[in-house]
C-alpha angles and dihedrals in degrees: 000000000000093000105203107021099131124228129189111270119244095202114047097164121125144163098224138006124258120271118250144181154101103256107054147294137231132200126176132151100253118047089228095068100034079065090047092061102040082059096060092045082052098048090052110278133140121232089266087059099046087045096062098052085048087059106046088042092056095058091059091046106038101030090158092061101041147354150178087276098060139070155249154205118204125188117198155171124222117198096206097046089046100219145075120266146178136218118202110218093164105114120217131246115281121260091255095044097108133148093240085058081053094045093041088057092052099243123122094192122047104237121256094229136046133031109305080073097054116113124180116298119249109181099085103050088045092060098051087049089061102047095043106043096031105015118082095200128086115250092255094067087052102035100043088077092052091043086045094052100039088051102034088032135222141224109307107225116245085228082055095061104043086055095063095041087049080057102033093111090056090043095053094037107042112359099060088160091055096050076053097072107018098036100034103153087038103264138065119294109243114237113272099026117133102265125198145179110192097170077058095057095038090059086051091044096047086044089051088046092052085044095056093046086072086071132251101308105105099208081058094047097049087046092054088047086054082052086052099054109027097027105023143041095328091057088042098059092043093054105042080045095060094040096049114040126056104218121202110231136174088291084073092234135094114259134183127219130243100198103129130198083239083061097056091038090059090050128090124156117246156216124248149165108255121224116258134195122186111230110182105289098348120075102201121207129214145181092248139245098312074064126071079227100104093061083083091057091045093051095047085050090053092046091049087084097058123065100243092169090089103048141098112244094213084048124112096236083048091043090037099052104047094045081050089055097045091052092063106043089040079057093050084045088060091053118039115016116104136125103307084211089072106022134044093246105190085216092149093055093048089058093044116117084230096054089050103035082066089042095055085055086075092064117099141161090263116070120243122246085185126092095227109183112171138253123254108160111245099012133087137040142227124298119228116212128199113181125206130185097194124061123292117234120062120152102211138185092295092039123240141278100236095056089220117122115207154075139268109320088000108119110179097173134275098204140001122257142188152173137207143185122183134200098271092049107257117142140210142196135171143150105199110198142153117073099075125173094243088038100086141336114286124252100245092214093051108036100226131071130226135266124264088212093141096073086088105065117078131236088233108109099195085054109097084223091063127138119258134140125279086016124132113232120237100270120222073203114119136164126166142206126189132200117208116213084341110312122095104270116160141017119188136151144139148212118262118114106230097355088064090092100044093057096040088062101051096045092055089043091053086049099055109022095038104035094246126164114230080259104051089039089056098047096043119106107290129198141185141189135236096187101108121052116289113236093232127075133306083034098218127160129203103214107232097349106150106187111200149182111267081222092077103101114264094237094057083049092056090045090051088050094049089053092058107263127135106239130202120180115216129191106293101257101040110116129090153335110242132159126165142173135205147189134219116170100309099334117106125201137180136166134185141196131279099203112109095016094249101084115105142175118196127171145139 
């Protein structure tokens, strides 16, 4: 394993040509935001800046991939400070979230939709935290986009659309708050029409007014808009909302919340150190292990060991390798991922060159139908396995826990991501997710719903991934950043879910093993499995299903099959969301997905 010798690349098609400049760039997965972000780089800001009003743009324009009630992960580079970090936005479980609530309801799995699943959220205090620590502008200058687009309107997605309408007869039946604002006139809103959510941009307004009460300083202003949401009226209405309404989920039975002002009030995001693998030249950085994040490092360690730097990425050893790897670390994932605040994690033993060169011994030329997760004495926990033979992603009468809408092979997000570089070099990647629009009912005061995070956690007490309270649940949430021969170089990720880390990795394994641009690494056949447990409920698995492009050559497909996977062929331009940026000296570069035809780069 050689990692970085180029090779010419078989495939140079592409849809667009890669970003490039010397001022910045931005990628996002809407074009509204993407241009959101470019401004603010225009007007003076730095990529943290143009970071935070992204990402509060993208919860007005794409409400059924993410919202004010969910959570985030980011992984950065900040010129001045010199090194990678990471800043947990995933809020932890509520005080009275505990397995024996769980166990006194009758339920042995917390529902994927509704309140008993809402954590606290983290977006917003994540985003304070990095305005404040790492932005130089005053939350005026990156709120007022968001607050123009949820009151004016924008576009409504045609995704967007679909979703509600996926969701219209729960709605109707037993969310009537949430008919309110994405039915208004009683039906579902057509694709393209100007959609707006005006209680949305009312709650921002009134928290920028309350921020500009505390005077002109703008440390003091972000601090008092902190006060608003995990102190003040935000906190209030979250609160009063889950004590007072009993709310039907996927379990098929009203629930309340438990999610307390006190809750939100205990929690801040914080600053941590990422995880990093060498991997020839490159050093990737990853959340850690209360993130699925790691899965991309572990794979790299187990493909360490195969000399990918000959071989045709659309071809079926390429192909082969990387889903066998995949297979191993998401299995490691299964059984021993969970909040390292809570859990001895070997994290440190899953990433070692000894763990992995035994791993590695399990791949062979025929593909696994087993969920093989390792052995580290004292450490792990069982795996729970719920096989289905149909697809697995269906969006029913009561909704569904992954807030994707789709069918086999169709991925239509299940959260927004971007990445940004500015001219001075700092770096920025994040995937904001939770509070979707078909993941619980909206707060009528507040405009947005919460997130439905704790489904991920399980209702066995001796799993490192088990519920208690004040715990992070184990995050399908994933950005990376990547140094080259030592200096930051890339950031790239992509909505997904489960499927995040999968294409990560291929995309970053088509850059520096094939010699593709970010661009041509983004638009070539994709591919995922569904072999190992999804994150989100009901939890099933489909044993050595490998869903791919048709536009994977057929005789790669017959190769796969004869190896022994289960292939499924999906539309030609299904897989994936992915964006990313780089930076090499003073030029700046950035591409972005076609799929889906929203996704945009701009720089200069």
């Amino acid at each position: 394993m050689r990692a970085g010798v180029s090779k010419i690349n078989p495939n140079p098609f592409t849809t667009r040509p890669e970003i490039e400049g010397t001022f910045g760039v931005v990628a996002t997965t809407h074009w509204i935001a993407t241009a959101v972000g470019m401004g603010i780089l225009e007007k003076g800001g730095n990529a943290f800046d143009a970071a935070v009003a992204t990402a509060f743009t993208l919860q007005v324009i794409e409400p059924h991939l993410n919202g004010p009630g969910g959570d985030v992960p980011v992984i950065l580079y900040d010129a001045k400070r010199g090194k990678p970090e990471v800043i947990c936005g995933q809020g932890p479980a509520p005080a009275a979230l505990t397995i024996q609530h769980f166990r006194d309801l009758g339920l042995d799995m917390v529902p994927g939709t509704g309140l008993l699943a809402a954590c606290v959220p983290g977006m917003f205090e994540t985003w304070m935290l990095l305005l404040r620590d790492y932005g130089t502008m005053k939350l005026e200058d990156v709120l007022s986009p968001a607050i123009y687009y949820a009151h004016s309107g924008h576009p409504l997605l045609e995704r967007a659309s679909a979703t509600i309408g996926m969701v219209e007869e729960l709605f109707r039946d037993h969310w009537p708050t949430s008919a309110a604002v994405f039915m208004p006139d009683g039906h579902v809103p057509e694709p393209g029409v100007m959609f707006s959510n005006k209680s949305l941009a009312a709650t921002y307004t009134r928290i920028l007014s309350e921020a500009q009460s505390a005077g002109s300083d703008r440390v003091s202003q972000i601090e008092r808009a902190r006060k608003s949401w995990s102190h003040g009226f935000v906190a209030e209405a979250i609160d009063r909302f889950c004590r007072t309404q009993k709310v039907m989920d996927v379990s098929g039975e009203p629930h309340s919340g438990v999610l307390t002002a006190d809750d939100m009030a205990r929690w801040q995001a914080h600053v941590e150190a990422p995880l990093t693998y060498d991997y020839g030249r490159y050093t990737v950085c990853k959340a850690g292990i209360w993130s699925q994040g790691p899965v991309t490092l572990q794979q790299l360690a187990l493909l360490k060991g195969f000399d990918l730097d000959g071989l045709d990425p659309t071809g079926p050893e390429f192909i082969h390798l990387q889903v066998e790897a995949a297979k191993l670390a998401f299995a490691d994932r299964e059984a021993f991922y969970g909040d390292p605040d809570f859990a001895k994690i070997p994290a440190d033993v899953l990433l070692s060159d000894a763990y992995n060169a035994a791993r590695r011994k399990l791949i062979t030329d025929r593909a696994s139908l087993e969920l093989r997760p390792g052995t580290i004495e004292g450490f792990g926990g069982a795996v729970a396995m719920h096989v289905t033979d149909g697809p697995r992603l269906a969006v029913g009468s009561l909704g569904a826990g992954e807030p994707t809408v789709g069918r086999m092979g169709t991925v239509n997000g299940d959260t927004v991501h971007f990445d940004i570089i500015d001219k001075a070099g700092n770096m920025v990647s994040s995937t904001p997710s939770g509070g979707w629009l078909q993941s619980s009912p909206v707060i009528p005061e507040l405009g947005f719903c919460l997130g439905t995070r704790a489904q991920m956690f399980t209702l066995d007490e001796k799993h490192p991934a088990s519920l208690a309270p004040g715990k992070r649940p184990r995050t399908t949430l994933s950005p990376t950043l990547a140094l080259r021969d030592g200096e930051p170089y890339m950031v790239w990720g992509s909505p997904g879910g489960d499927q995040q880390d999968q294409w990560i990795t291929q995309f970053f394994l088509r850059h520096v093993h094939a010699g593709m641009n970010m661009q041509e690494a983004i638009d070539a056949p994709a591919w995922h499995s569904e072999h190992f447990p999804i994150s989100f409920w009901p939890r099933t698995s489909r044993p050595g299903v490998l869903v791919v492009e048709e536009r994977v050559p057929e005789a790669t497909i017959k190769a796969l099959r004869d190896k022994g996977h289960v292939v499924e062929v999906g539309p030609g331009w299904s897989e994936g969301r992915l964006t990313a940026a780089s930076r090499v000296g003073e030029r700046r570069r950035a591409a972005a997905n076609p799929r889906g035809m929203q996704g945009y780069a701009v720089g200069r």
